[in-house]
Every structure is written in C-alpha cells, then in structure tokens.
Coordinates of C-alpha atoms in Angstrom, one line a residue:
Chain A
M1 CA 69.0 89.2 120.8
A2 CA 69.3 86.9 122.9
L3 CA 66.0 85.7 122.3
G4 CA 65.6 84.7 119.0
E5 CA 69.1 84.2 118.8
F6 CA 68.8 80.7 117.8
D7 CA 66.0 80.9 115.4
L8 CA 67.9 83.0 113.1
I9 CA 70.3 81.5 113.4
A10 CA 68.5 77.9 112.6
K11 CA 66.4 80.0 110.0
F12 CA 69.4 81.2 107.9
F13 CA 72.0 79.8 108.1
K14 CA 71.6 76.2 109.3
R15 CA 71.9 74.0 106.2
P16 CA 72.2 70.0 106.0
V17 CA 76.1 68.9 106.6
R18 CA 78.2 67.5 103.9
R19 CA 82.0 67.1 104.1
A20 CA 82.2 68.4 108.0
A21 CA 81.6 65.8 110.8
L22 CA 79.0 67.8 112.2
G23 CA 77.8 71.4 111.5
V24 CA 76.1 74.2 112.7
G25 CA 74.3 73.3 116.4
D26 CA 77.2 72.0 118.8
D27 CA 79.9 73.6 120.9
C28 CA 82.6 72.7 117.7
A29 CA 82.3 71.8 114.5
L30 CA 84.4 69.2 113.5
L31 CA 86.2 68.7 110.0
N32 CA 88.1 65.6 108.7
V33 CA 92.0 66.7 107.5
A34 CA 92.6 64.1 104.5
P35 CA 96.3 62.4 105.6
G36 CA 99.3 64.7 104.0
M37 CA 98.0 67.7 103.7
Q38 CA 97.8 70.1 106.2
L39 CA 95.2 72.8 107.1
A40 CA 94.9 76.2 105.6
V41 CA 93.7 79.1 108.4
S42 CA 92.8 82.8 107.7
S43 CA 90.8 84.7 109.7
D44 CA 89.4 88.1 108.2
M45 CA 87.3 90.8 110.6
L46 CA 85.1 93.4 108.8
V47 CA 83.4 96.6 110.6
E48 CA 80.8 98.5 109.2
G49 CA 81.8 102.1 107.6
R50 CA 85.9 101.1 107.3
H51 CA 85.1 97.6 104.9
F52 CA 82.1 98.1 103.1
L53 CA 79.3 101.0 103.4
S54 CA 76.0 100.9 105.5
T55 CA 75.1 101.6 101.9
V56 CA 76.0 97.6 100.2
A57 CA 73.9 94.9 99.6
P58 CA 73.0 92.8 102.3
A59 CA 73.9 90.0 99.4
R60 CA 76.9 91.6 98.3
L61 CA 77.9 92.0 101.8
G62 CA 77.7 88.6 102.3
H63 CA 79.6 87.5 99.2
K64 CA 82.1 90.5 100.2
A65 CA 82.6 89.0 103.6
L66 CA 83.4 84.9 102.4
A67 CA 85.3 86.8 98.9
V68 CA 87.9 88.3 101.1
N69 CA 88.8 84.9 103.6
L70 CA 89.2 82.8 100.6
S71 CA 91.0 84.9 99.1
D72 CA 93.6 84.1 101.9
L73 CA 93.3 80.5 100.4
A74 CA 94.0 80.9 97.2
A75 CA 97.1 83.2 97.3
C76 CA 98.5 79.8 99.9
G77 CA 97.2 77.8 97.3
A78 CA 94.7 76.2 99.3
R79 CA 91.5 74.1 98.6
P80 CA 88.6 75.5 100.6
L81 CA 86.6 72.9 102.5
A82 CA 84.3 75.1 105.2
F83 CA 84.0 78.5 107.8
T84 CA 82.7 79.2 110.9
L85 CA 81.0 82.4 110.1
A86 CA 80.6 85.6 114.2
L87 CA 78.5 88.1 113.5
S88 CA 77.5 91.3 115.7
L89 CA 74.4 92.4 114.6
P90 CA 72.7 95.9 116.0
K91 CA 69.5 94.3 116.1
S92 CA 67.4 91.0 115.0
D93 CA 66.5 91.9 111.1
P94 CA 65.5 89.3 109.4
V95 CA 65.6 91.0 105.4
F96 CA 69.8 91.8 106.7
L97 CA 70.3 88.4 107.4
E98 CA 68.1 86.9 104.8
G99 CA 70.2 89.3 102.2
L100 CA 73.1 88.2 103.9
A101 CA 72.7 84.5 104.0
S102 CA 72.1 84.7 100.2
G103 CA 75.6 86.0 98.9
L104 CA 77.3 84.4 101.4
F105 CA 75.8 81.0 100.3
A106 CA 76.0 82.0 97.1
L107 CA 79.8 81.9 96.8
A108 CA 80.2 78.9 99.1
D109 CA 78.2 76.9 96.5
E110 CA 80.3 77.5 94.4
H111 CA 83.3 77.1 96.2
G112 CA 81.5 73.4 98.0
I113 CA 82.3 74.3 101.2
E114 CA 79.9 74.9 104.4
L115 CA 79.5 77.4 107.3
I116 CA 80.4 74.9 110.3
G117 CA 79.6 77.1 113.1
G118 CA 80.2 79.9 114.3
D119 CA 78.9 82.9 117.2
T120 CA 75.5 85.3 117.0
T121 CA 75.9 88.4 120.0
A122 CA 74.2 91.8 119.6
G123 CA 76.3 94.8 118.5
P124 CA 77.6 96.9 116.1
L125 CA 78.1 95.8 113.2
N126 CA 80.8 92.8 112.3
L127 CA 81.6 90.1 110.7
C128 CA 83.9 87.6 111.5
I129 CA 85.4 84.8 109.3
T130 CA 87.1 82.1 109.8
V131 CA 87.9 79.6 106.4
F132 CA 89.4 76.5 106.3
G133 CA 91.2 75.0 103.3
E134 CA 93.7 72.7 103.4
V135 CA 97.2 72.3 100.7
P136 CA 99.7 69.2 100.0
A137 CA 101.8 69.5 103.3
G138 CA 105.1 71.3 102.3
R139 CA 103.4 72.6 99.2
A140 CA 101.6 75.7 100.3
L141 CA 102.4 78.8 98.2
L142 CA 104.2 81.4 101.0
R143 CA 105.5 85.0 100.8
S144 CA 108.6 84.1 101.2
G145 CA 109.5 81.9 98.3
A146 CA 109.7 85.0 96.0
R147 CA 113.2 84.8 94.2
A148 CA 115.3 87.3 92.2
G149 CA 115.5 86.7 89.0
D150 CA 111.8 85.9 89.3
D151 CA 108.6 87.0 86.9
V152 CA 105.9 89.8 89.1
W153 CA 102.5 88.7 88.1
V154 CA 99.2 89.5 89.1
S155 CA 96.3 88.0 88.1
H156 CA 93.2 90.5 87.2
P157 CA 89.2 89.5 85.3
L158 CA 89.7 88.7 81.5
G159 CA 89.1 92.3 80.0
G160 CA 90.2 94.1 83.1
G161 CA 92.5 95.3 85.7
L162 CA 93.7 96.3 89.4
G163 CA 92.4 99.8 91.5
D164 CA 88.8 99.2 90.2
A165 CA 88.1 98.8 93.4
R166 CA 89.5 102.1 95.2
L167 CA 87.7 103.8 92.0
A168 CA 84.7 103.5 93.5
L169 CA 85.4 104.2 96.2
E170 CA 86.9 107.8 95.0
V171 CA 83.4 108.3 93.5
F172 CA 81.5 107.1 96.7
R173 CA 84.3 109.8 98.5
G174 CA 82.5 112.4 95.9
H175 CA 86.6 112.6 94.3
V176 CA 85.7 111.4 90.9
S177 CA 82.0 111.4 88.7
L178 CA 81.2 108.7 87.0
G179 CA 78.7 107.7 84.4
G180 CA 76.4 105.1 85.3
W181 CA 77.7 102.0 83.9
E182 CA 80.8 103.1 84.3
F183 CA 79.8 103.8 87.8
E184 CA 78.5 100.6 88.5
T185 CA 81.2 98.2 86.8
V186 CA 83.4 99.4 89.8
R187 CA 81.0 99.3 93.0
H188 CA 80.9 95.6 91.2
A189 CA 84.0 95.4 91.5
M190 CA 84.4 96.4 94.9
E191 CA 81.6 94.7 96.4
Q192 CA 82.2 91.8 94.5
P193 CA 85.2 89.6 93.7
R194 CA 85.8 87.3 92.6
P195 CA 88.7 84.5 95.1
R196 CA 91.6 83.8 92.9
V197 CA 91.3 79.9 94.4
A198 CA 91.3 77.8 91.2
L199 CA 94.7 79.8 89.9
G200 CA 95.9 79.2 93.1
Q201 CA 95.9 75.7 93.2
A202 CA 96.7 75.7 89.1
L203 CA 100.1 77.7 90.4
H204 CA 101.3 74.8 92.9
G205 CA 104.2 73.9 90.7
L206 CA 104.6 76.9 88.9
A207 CA 105.1 80.0 91.5
H208 CA 107.8 80.3 93.5
S209 CA 105.6 83.0 95.9
A210 CA 101.7 84.9 96.2
I211 CA 100.0 86.3 98.2
D212 CA 96.8 88.3 97.4
L213 CA 96.4 92.1 96.6
S214 CA 94.1 93.0 99.7
D215 CA 96.1 96.0 101.4
G216 CA 97.4 97.8 97.7
L217 CA 99.9 96.4 95.4
L218 CA 102.6 98.2 96.4
G219 CA 102.5 97.6 99.8
D220 CA 101.2 93.7 99.4
L221 CA 104.4 93.4 97.2
G222 CA 106.0 95.1 100.2
H223 CA 105.5 91.8 102.5
V224 CA 106.8 89.3 99.7
L225 CA 110.5 91.4 99.3
R226 CA 110.7 92.2 102.5
A227 CA 109.7 87.7 103.3
S228 CA 112.3 86.9 101.0
G229 CA 115.0 89.5 101.4
V230 CA 114.8 91.0 98.0
G231 CA 114.2 93.5 95.4
A232 CA 111.4 94.4 92.6
R233 CA 111.3 96.8 89.8
V234 CA 107.9 97.5 88.7
D235 CA 106.8 98.6 85.3
A236 CA 104.0 100.6 86.3
D237 CA 102.3 101.7 82.9
A238 CA 102.4 97.2 82.5
L239 CA 100.2 97.5 84.7
P240 CA 96.6 96.5 83.6
R241 CA 93.3 98.8 84.1
S242 CA 90.2 97.6 82.8
P243 CA 88.5 101.0 80.5
V244 CA 86.8 102.6 82.8
L245 CA 89.8 103.3 85.1
A246 CA 91.9 103.5 82.0
A247 CA 89.1 106.5 80.8
Q248 CA 90.4 108.8 84.4
P249 CA 93.3 111.2 84.9
R250 CA 96.9 108.5 84.5
A251 CA 98.0 109.9 88.3
L252 CA 94.4 108.6 88.8
Q253 CA 95.2 104.9 87.3
L254 CA 98.2 104.6 89.4
E255 CA 97.1 105.8 92.3
C256 CA 93.9 103.6 91.7
G257 CA 96.3 100.7 90.9
L258 CA 99.5 100.8 92.4
S259 CA 98.3 101.4 96.2
G260 CA 94.3 101.3 95.9
G261 CA 93.4 98.3 97.8
D262 CA 90.8 95.4 98.0
D263 CA 91.4 93.7 94.8
Y264 CA 91.8 90.3 95.3
E265 CA 93.9 89.5 92.8
L266 CA 96.8 87.4 93.6
L267 CA 100.3 89.1 93.1
F268 CA 102.7 85.8 92.5
S269 CA 106.2 85.3 90.6
A270 CA 107.6 82.9 88.6
P271 CA 111.0 82.1 86.7
P272 CA 110.4 83.2 83.7
A273 CA 111.4 79.8 82.3
R274 CA 108.1 79.0 83.3
R275 CA 106.3 82.1 81.7
A276 CA 104.1 80.4 79.0
A277 CA 103.4 77.3 82.1
V278 CA 101.6 80.4 83.7
L279 CA 99.6 81.5 80.9
A280 CA 98.1 78.6 80.1
A281 CA 97.6 77.8 83.8
A282 CA 95.6 81.3 84.0
Q283 CA 93.5 80.6 80.8
A284 CA 92.7 77.0 81.9
V285 CA 90.9 78.6 84.5
G286 CA 89.5 82.4 82.6
V287 CA 91.8 84.6 84.7
G288 CA 94.1 87.0 83.1
V289 CA 97.0 87.8 84.1
S290 CA 99.6 90.3 83.5
R291 CA 103.2 90.2 84.1
I292 CA 104.4 93.7 85.5
G293 CA 108.0 93.2 86.9
E294 CA 111.0 91.1 87.8
L295 CA 112.5 90.3 91.1
Q296 CA 116.0 91.6 92.2
A297 CA 118.6 90.6 94.7
E298 CA 119.0 94.7 95.4
P299 CA 116.8 95.1 98.2
G300 CA 114.0 98.2 97.4
L301 CA 111.1 98.5 95.4
R302 CA 111.6 100.0 92.2
L303 CA 108.6 101.5 89.6
V304 CA 109.6 102.4 86.8
D305 CA 107.1 103.9 83.7
G306 CA 106.8 102.3 80.0
Y307 CA 110.4 103.9 79.0
G308 CA 111.9 102.6 82.5
A309 CA 112.0 105.9 84.2
P310 CA 111.4 106.4 87.5
L311 CA 108.4 106.8 88.7
Q312 CA 107.2 110.0 89.9
G313 CA 104.2 110.4 92.5
D314 CA 102.8 110.3 96.1
F315 CA 102.3 106.3 96.5
A316 CA 101.6 106.2 100.9
S317 CA 101.3 102.4 101.3
F318 CA 104.8 102.3 99.0
D319 CA 106.8 105.0 101.0
H320 CA 105.4 103.0 104.6
F321 CA 106.7 99.9 103.0
L322 CA 109.6 101.3 101.8
S323 CA 110.7 102.5 105.4
A324 CA 109.5 99.3 107.7
Chain B
M1 CA 95.6 102.7 112.9
A2 CA 96.5 101.7 109.1
L3 CA 100.7 102.9 109.9
G4 CA 100.8 100.6 112.7
E5 CA 98.7 97.9 112.5
F6 CA 101.8 95.8 111.3
D7 CA 104.0 97.0 113.9
L8 CA 101.8 96.4 116.8
I9 CA 100.6 92.5 115.6
A10 CA 104.0 92.2 115.2
K11 CA 105.1 93.9 118.7
F12 CA 102.8 91.8 120.2
F13 CA 100.5 89.4 118.8
K14 CA 104.7 87.3 116.9
R15 CA 105.8 84.9 118.9
P16 CA 107.7 82.3 117.5
V17 CA 105.9 78.8 115.9
R18 CA 106.3 75.9 118.2
R19 CA 103.2 73.1 116.1
A20 CA 101.8 75.1 113.5
A21 CA 103.5 74.6 110.0
L22 CA 103.8 78.1 109.7
G23 CA 102.1 80.8 112.1
V24 CA 100.9 85.1 112.1
G25 CA 102.5 86.7 108.7
D26 CA 101.5 85.0 105.7
D27 CA 97.7 85.1 104.2
C28 CA 97.3 81.6 106.3
A29 CA 98.4 79.8 108.9
L30 CA 98.8 76.1 107.8
L31 CA 97.8 73.3 111.0
N32 CA 99.5 69.7 110.9
V33 CA 96.8 67.4 111.6
A34 CA 97.0 64.1 112.8
P35 CA 96.0 60.8 111.1
G36 CA 93.0 59.4 112.4
M37 CA 92.0 62.8 114.5
Q38 CA 89.2 65.0 113.6
L39 CA 90.3 68.5 113.8
A40 CA 87.5 70.9 116.1
V41 CA 86.8 73.9 115.7
S42 CA 84.9 76.8 117.5
S43 CA 84.5 80.9 116.7
D44 CA 83.2 83.2 119.8
M45 CA 83.0 86.8 119.2
L46 CA 82.7 89.4 122.3
V47 CA 81.5 92.8 121.9
E48 CA 82.6 95.3 124.5
G49 CA 79.1 96.4 126.6
R50 CA 78.0 93.6 126.0
H51 CA 80.4 89.8 126.8
F52 CA 82.7 92.4 129.1
L53 CA 82.7 96.1 130.8
S54 CA 84.9 98.7 129.6
T55 CA 86.4 99.2 132.9
V56 CA 87.6 95.3 132.8
A57 CA 91.7 95.3 132.8
P58 CA 93.6 94.6 129.4
A59 CA 94.6 91.0 130.8
R60 CA 91.7 89.6 132.3
L61 CA 89.8 90.4 128.9
G62 CA 92.7 88.6 127.1
H63 CA 92.0 85.4 129.4
K64 CA 88.1 85.6 129.1
A65 CA 87.9 85.7 125.1
L66 CA 90.2 82.7 124.9
A67 CA 89.2 80.9 128.1
V68 CA 85.1 81.1 126.7
N69 CA 86.6 79.2 123.0
L70 CA 89.1 77.0 125.1
S71 CA 85.6 76.3 127.2
D72 CA 84.0 74.8 124.1
L73 CA 86.7 72.6 123.1
A74 CA 86.4 70.9 126.5
A75 CA 82.9 70.5 125.4
C76 CA 83.8 68.0 123.0
G77 CA 86.8 66.3 125.1
A78 CA 88.9 68.8 122.8
R79 CA 92.8 68.8 123.3
P80 CA 93.7 72.1 122.1
L81 CA 96.3 72.9 118.9
A82 CA 95.8 76.8 118.0
F83 CA 94.0 79.3 117.8
T84 CA 93.5 82.3 114.9
L85 CA 92.0 86.0 116.5
A86 CA 90.3 89.4 114.6
L87 CA 90.4 92.1 116.6
S88 CA 89.0 95.3 116.1
L89 CA 90.1 98.3 117.8
P90 CA 88.5 102.2 118.0
K91 CA 92.5 102.5 118.4
S92 CA 96.0 101.9 118.6
D93 CA 96.8 102.0 122.2
P94 CA 99.6 99.2 123.9
V95 CA 99.2 99.6 127.0
F96 CA 95.7 98.1 125.8
L97 CA 97.2 95.6 123.5
E98 CA 99.9 94.5 125.8
G99 CA 97.8 93.2 128.5
L100 CA 95.0 92.0 126.0
A101 CA 97.8 89.4 124.8
S102 CA 100.0 89.5 128.3
G103 CA 96.5 87.5 129.4
L104 CA 96.2 85.9 126.3
F105 CA 99.2 83.8 126.4
A106 CA 99.5 83.4 130.4
L107 CA 95.8 80.8 129.6
A108 CA 97.1 79.8 125.4
D109 CA 100.6 79.4 127.4
E110 CA 98.7 76.3 129.8
H111 CA 97.0 75.2 127.6
G112 CA 100.0 75.0 124.6
I113 CA 98.6 76.2 122.1
E114 CA 100.1 78.7 119.7
L115 CA 98.1 82.2 117.7
I116 CA 98.4 81.5 114.1
G117 CA 96.9 83.9 112.9
G118 CA 94.5 86.3 112.9
D119 CA 93.4 90.3 111.7
T120 CA 93.4 93.5 113.1
T121 CA 91.3 96.6 111.5
A122 CA 89.6 99.9 113.3
G123 CA 86.4 100.0 115.1
P124 CA 84.1 99.3 117.8
L125 CA 85.4 97.4 120.0
N126 CA 86.0 93.2 119.7
L127 CA 87.9 90.2 120.0
C128 CA 87.0 87.0 117.3
I129 CA 88.5 84.0 118.6
T130 CA 88.7 80.7 116.6
V131 CA 90.4 77.2 118.2
F132 CA 90.9 74.8 117.0
G133 CA 91.9 71.5 118.5
E134 CA 91.9 67.3 117.7
V135 CA 89.7 64.9 118.8
P136 CA 90.2 61.5 118.2
A137 CA 87.9 60.2 114.4
G138 CA 84.1 59.8 115.9
R139 CA 84.9 60.1 120.1
A140 CA 83.9 63.9 120.5
L141 CA 81.4 64.4 123.4
L142 CA 78.6 65.8 121.8
R143 CA 75.3 67.4 123.0
S144 CA 73.2 64.8 121.3
G145 CA 74.5 61.9 122.6
A146 CA 72.5 61.6 126.3
R147 CA 70.1 58.9 127.2
A148 CA 67.5 58.2 130.0
G149 CA 68.7 57.4 133.1
D150 CA 72.0 59.2 132.3
D151 CA 73.1 60.8 135.5
V152 CA 73.5 64.6 135.0
W153 CA 76.6 65.8 136.7
V154 CA 78.3 69.8 136.5
S155 CA 82.3 70.4 137.4
H156 CA 82.4 73.4 139.1
P157 CA 86.1 74.9 141.2
L158 CA 87.0 72.4 144.3
G159 CA 85.2 74.8 147.0
G160 CA 83.2 76.5 144.9
G161 CA 79.7 76.5 142.4
L162 CA 77.8 77.7 139.6
G163 CA 76.2 81.8 139.2
D164 CA 78.9 83.4 140.5
A165 CA 79.5 85.1 137.6
R166 CA 75.9 86.2 137.2
L167 CA 76.1 87.6 141.3
A168 CA 79.5 89.7 140.1
L169 CA 77.0 91.3 137.5
E170 CA 74.2 91.4 139.8
V171 CA 76.3 93.7 141.6
F172 CA 78.0 95.9 138.7
R173 CA 74.4 96.1 137.9
G174 CA 73.9 98.0 141.5
H175 CA 71.2 95.2 142.3
V176 CA 73.1 94.0 144.8
S177 CA 75.6 95.0 147.4
L178 CA 78.7 93.0 148.6
G179 CA 81.8 93.3 150.8
G180 CA 85.7 93.3 149.8
W181 CA 86.1 89.7 149.8
E182 CA 83.4 88.0 148.3
F183 CA 83.0 90.8 145.2
E184 CA 86.7 90.1 144.4
T185 CA 85.7 86.4 144.6
V186 CA 83.0 86.7 142.4
R187 CA 84.0 89.1 139.9
H188 CA 87.2 86.6 139.4
A189 CA 85.1 83.7 139.3
M190 CA 83.7 86.6 136.7
E191 CA 86.8 87.3 134.6
Q192 CA 89.2 84.7 134.9
P193 CA 86.9 81.1 133.7
R194 CA 89.4 78.5 133.7
P195 CA 88.0 75.9 131.0
R196 CA 87.1 72.8 131.6
V197 CA 90.5 71.3 129.2
A198 CA 91.8 68.0 131.1
L199 CA 88.2 67.3 132.4
G200 CA 87.2 67.4 128.9
Q201 CA 89.5 64.9 127.9
A202 CA 89.3 62.5 130.6
L203 CA 85.7 61.8 130.2
H204 CA 86.4 60.5 126.8
G205 CA 84.4 56.6 127.2
L206 CA 83.0 58.2 130.2
A207 CA 80.2 61.2 129.4
H208 CA 77.3 60.5 127.0
S209 CA 77.6 63.8 126.6
A210 CA 78.8 67.5 126.8
I211 CA 78.0 71.4 126.6
D212 CA 79.9 74.1 128.7
L213 CA 77.9 76.5 130.2
S214 CA 77.7 79.5 128.9
D215 CA 73.9 80.8 128.7
G216 CA 73.1 79.2 132.1
L217 CA 72.8 76.3 132.9
L218 CA 68.2 75.6 132.0
G219 CA 69.7 76.9 128.9
D220 CA 72.4 74.7 128.4
L221 CA 70.2 71.5 129.2
G222 CA 68.1 72.4 127.5
H223 CA 69.8 72.1 124.0
V224 CA 71.5 68.7 125.5
L225 CA 67.4 67.3 126.0
R226 CA 66.0 69.4 122.4
A227 CA 69.0 67.5 120.6
S228 CA 69.3 64.2 122.4
G229 CA 64.8 63.7 122.7
V230 CA 65.1 63.1 126.3
G231 CA 64.0 65.2 129.2
A232 CA 65.5 65.4 133.0
R233 CA 64.9 66.0 135.8
V234 CA 66.6 68.7 138.2
D235 CA 67.1 68.9 141.7
A236 CA 67.9 72.1 142.6
D237 CA 68.9 72.0 146.0
A238 CA 71.7 69.6 144.9
L239 CA 73.6 73.2 142.6
P240 CA 77.1 73.4 144.0
R241 CA 77.3 77.1 145.0
S242 CA 80.4 79.2 146.5
P243 CA 80.0 80.8 150.4
V244 CA 79.3 83.8 149.1
L245 CA 76.6 83.0 146.6
A246 CA 75.0 80.2 149.4
A247 CA 75.0 83.3 151.4
Q248 CA 72.9 85.0 149.4
P249 CA 68.2 84.6 149.5
R250 CA 67.5 81.5 148.2
A251 CA 65.5 83.0 145.0
L252 CA 68.6 84.6 144.2
Q253 CA 70.6 81.8 144.2
L254 CA 68.7 80.0 141.8
E255 CA 68.9 82.8 139.4
C256 CA 72.5 82.9 138.9
G257 CA 72.7 79.3 139.3
L258 CA 70.1 78.0 137.4
S259 CA 70.2 81.1 134.6
G260 CA 73.4 82.9 135.4
G261 CA 76.0 82.2 132.3
D262 CA 78.9 82.9 131.7
D263 CA 79.9 79.5 134.0
Y264 CA 82.6 78.0 131.3
E265 CA 81.4 75.0 133.4
L266 CA 81.0 71.7 131.9
L267 CA 76.9 69.8 132.3
F268 CA 76.9 65.7 130.9
S269 CA 75.8 62.9 131.9
A270 CA 76.6 59.1 132.1
P271 CA 75.6 56.0 133.1
P272 CA 75.6 55.2 136.9
A273 CA 77.4 52.6 137.0
R274 CA 80.4 54.7 135.8
R275 CA 80.4 57.7 138.9
A276 CA 82.9 56.2 141.1
A277 CA 84.9 57.1 137.8
V278 CA 83.4 59.8 137.1
L279 CA 84.4 61.4 140.7
A280 CA 87.9 59.3 140.1
A281 CA 88.1 61.1 136.3
A282 CA 87.5 64.8 138.5
Q283 CA 89.7 63.9 140.5
A284 CA 92.7 63.5 138.6
V285 CA 92.0 66.9 136.9
G286 CA 91.2 68.5 140.3
V287 CA 88.4 69.9 139.5
G288 CA 84.7 69.5 141.0
V289 CA 81.7 67.9 139.9
S290 CA 78.6 67.2 141.6
R291 CA 75.4 64.6 140.3
I292 CA 72.5 67.6 140.2
G293 CA 69.7 65.3 138.6
E294 CA 68.8 63.0 135.8
L295 CA 67.9 62.3 132.2
Q296 CA 64.2 60.5 131.4
A297 CA 62.4 59.2 128.9
E298 CA 59.9 61.3 129.0
P299 CA 60.2 64.5 127.2
G300 CA 60.9 68.2 129.3
L301 CA 62.8 69.4 132.6
R302 CA 61.0 69.5 135.9
L303 CA 62.1 71.4 138.4
V304 CA 62.4 70.5 141.8
D305 CA 64.3 70.6 145.3
G306 CA 65.5 68.9 147.8
Y307 CA 62.8 67.3 148.6
G308 CA 61.3 66.0 145.4
A309 CA 58.6 68.8 145.0
P310 CA 58.3 70.9 141.9
L311 CA 60.4 73.8 141.9
Q312 CA 58.4 77.7 142.0
G313 CA 59.4 80.2 140.5
D314 CA 60.6 82.1 137.3
F315 CA 63.3 81.5 134.5
A316 CA 63.0 82.7 131.3
S317 CA 65.9 80.9 129.9
F318 CA 63.7 77.6 131.1
D319 CA 60.7 78.8 130.5
H320 CA 61.9 80.1 127.2
F321 CA 64.0 76.2 126.4
L322 CA 60.8 74.5 126.9
S323 CA 59.1 76.1 124.8
A324 CA 60.9 76.7 122.1

C-alpha cells in the first residue's frame, strides 16, 4: 500500500477546491464557517460484514457511506458543507477505489459538498466519514426538544415506507425469498438510502425534535423519549410500508418497520397545530411524511394497532430501550 | 456489541460539555467557531498491526491516536478545539475501553479539548479520530509556503532527536537489541509522541511552511518541496539524535532519523533573518529545534554529510519522493 497510497488518493479523490479554503493534500483542511452559524459534525464508521456485504458494488458503498453521515446532518436540520474520508483497505485496488469514488462524489455533488481531507491505510476494509454542516446558531433540531402533545412523524419515499432495507437483509440472510423486481426494490432501499437533508432544513421552526432512523424506529424513538423526558403512543398500523413489504406476513412487516434499522429516514415531532405546514414542507421537497403517533407526558412507549389495542409481539430494540 | 454499545460509550466516553454547544449523544455535535477564524480539520485512522502492536497498553494507544491527529493541527499552527472518535472493536472489553479513554482524555485535557461525538461498532480493531482546531483566517502554516533561502528546521525533545520511534520498531521486529532503559526510552518515543501544538502556534509570523513528521523526514520534506516548488540541501549529520540512537551504527542512525516515520515532530522553514526568533519561540514552549539545511531554487533534495559531501545510502522514502 505505502508506495501507491498518495498516487491513488490523488487519482481518485483529489478534486478542485470550492468552498473549503484548502482541500485534500495538506496536514489539515481549512473550512470557512459563516458568522452566526454553528458547525454540525458527525462521524460514522462502516465495517465490511457488519454495515455492508462484501458483494456490494463499490459505487453503492461509496453512496451509502456518505448517505448515512448526511442523514445525521439532516436530523439536525444542518446544511452540509464538506466531509473527510478515512479508508482502511486490504489491498490497493483501483477498480474498487474508482467505483467507491464515483458513488461518493455523485452524492456529494448532489448536495454541493466537498471532500476536504482524510487518510488511507492498509487494513481490514473500513470507511470512516466525518461530515460538517452549518446550522443557524441555537436552531439545530435535537433529540431533546420533543414535547408531550406533539405528533410523531416519519419521512419515507413517496409511495414507499420503512423497513425495506431490513427486508432486503432478510433475503440476504436466506430467511425470506422475493421475486426479481421486489428484491431489486428493497435492495435499492438498503444500498442507496436518500438522506433527508432538504426535509431537515425545511423543518426548522416546525419540528420540536428530530432523529434519523439508523438503529430501527423503536430504538431511535427511545433515544428521543429519554432525551426529552416524555413517553409515546405509536400506532403500528400507521407505519408507512412499501407495496413489497406490505405483501409480506404482518409479523414480518412489523419487525422490519419497527425495529429494522438502516432506514435513514427522519423521525420527528411537531405540534398538531403545524400539521398542514409539515405536510406542505414535505411536499415542497418531494418526500413523504406519515403521522404515526403522539408524544405523552407519561414515560414509556405504548405500541397499539389500528384499533388502539396494545400490540403483542417481540421487539428486541423496543425492550432494550424501554429497560435502559 | 449491540446491547452494550450505548452503555459503554456513556460509561467511558461521555463527559460534561464545555466549549461545544452540544456534545456526545445527538445526531451531530455542534461547535461554535469564532468570527475571523478558519476551522482546521484532520482525520487519521489507526489500524492494529499497522499503526500499533496488539501488545500496546490501551492508555498509550488512546494517547497516540489523539496525538497523531493533534500533530496535524500543530503543523497548521491551529489551536485545538474538539475531536470525534469512531471505534471498531472486536469485542466489548471494558478494561480496554477504560484504558483507552484514560490515555485519550489525559492528552485531551492537556490541550483543553473535548470529545464531541463519534461512533462505535463491532469489527477489527480500528480507531478513527477527526480533530478540529481554529486558526486566524488566512494565517495557517502550509506545506506550500516554503521559499528558496529558508532555513530547514526540525523540532525534537530537549536532549532528544528524531528516529527513536523507528529504532523501537526495529527492536520489536527483532532487528536490533537494546538494554532495558534504552528500550524504554525509544518505546516511549514510539508510543507517547508529544504533538507540537504550542510550537505550531508560536511559529505564526516566523515560519513560511510547516509539516508534521509522520512518514519520515525525507518523505515529508518531499511533500513540502513539491508543494512549494523548491529544492533542499540537508545535512544528515545535523539531524538531532537521542543518546540511545547516537550509540547505534551510523547507517542505522541515518535510516531511523531520515526515513523512520512516527516522529510527530514539526519540520518547518523560516528565513535566516528569523533564526533568533525561532530559537526563542521554541525555548518559550520548551521544545528543542535544530537547523538541518536550507531550501534552494534548484528542485530536488541533496543530502550531504557534515563536510558537505554527498551522502551515500539507500533511503526508500527519499527515492520514492524524488521520483514522484
């Protein structure tokens, strides 16, 4: 690796600098932050076998590695500025790196952000991305801002829902069998999540709290409830589901939708008086949003079905976060 | 890993927030940057077996992982503000994590910086740290600022020198045998580098260029020469050497000092008229500095001995960067 490292970085990852005062190639990147703005920072590490399969196309991996980080900025309502990439590679593989760079930069360009630095080393395949965004000082959407009485909302693709990424994983695990286009649909959801960056920014002044769905709806909602000191009632039958997931047995639908993980949608709360404004904001950015419950003063999470009856079932994530 | 992850982060890595507007525990950290300052950012990834040995004490690993990142800020003359940590761990090991956290935070406290976020996952042992600092807008020390006629300087421990980390590696590799205290001295240099943060800031207005020594003196000097479009003449006999290294055969001294790597000292250039000021700045922060050569208009790197005669020898790093 040592001899080729600098050349490979230059070949696939060095690009003209735009916003950054200084980009890849010095000891540090230098970034200008506007007055009155706070810098929002998030790091995510992706490990082969845990966060992605060795069979994933490199371009899709590049997309996803950046997407999961942008999703954290989206959850804060921050505008993305730039990112760094640290990469551990088993071998110096130009085909892999070219694919990775193409997927990474396609998404970066979509959001107008630059790669401003990083590191490359030999080792087990591992990608660590740190993203930087800016948000008006004091106006970031936080997990801790939720209030009793708020509606609970989730975003989703127009015509789609939560849980498709988990359904794809079940196919890869051999637990579920799907036809060709159904599999491609859910595999796309798993490999090519769309970070809800525009929605996050559109929710300033509307939402009281927000988090992105990475660990599964129940687990992530648990973070919000604990950070905000409130409880929730969630209607499991109100969860948005894609036609592919909706064709599966109900227990699998709930498992995928409630504790699936890897959705990278936004879970947010807003006062009922702002329902029309939330719907208009989502429509303006081309994202679906569904109201799935309400926040309550009583601590804990109450899962009900469409008739309001307590839901029966075994949701690991739910149990864990209730007891924590 | 999944169940214990959040608890372990909270136990060992969550601390009260000071400078950051919001620390560990939300989707993003929020960081305030002062008006008129630029944000300096650097990421480094450390992989077991490549950057550290499995036998290293966790506290020393924590120190080193942060130290190599702070060294990048030092090379820009930036003041450290905060850092993120992404961690991939083979198993959830409280003893390891406690040790890691203790070494990490001891150095963080020394520099008054906070851990503001990160990620933890299961996987082969890998640490990725991203550091943030601030530097007056337009005043960062860069690799590209070197000018023909500048003196070439390196920093070093008072009474010590470059190359000790490499000498320790040679002992671990079984190529060199050292007595007890000699080994402890060079092992300390390898495992506990002192990032030259105060020196970097003291060099504002004095140095034309700076870089930190991570890949070895010749390789890192090559980066500066190419970025600045200049050449250099370096007196190999002027390299500062610790008493332990100075007791080794001359060929090994030069190999360790010139292409050893892992020194985390600063290599910088400054005009001859500022010699006294450079020495005073270094003395004020308690760091040694040695003048080892000069920059020249003619491209390329000319290594000479103390008599000015061209040096004979085989320095991989040197060859590589001359030909690049």
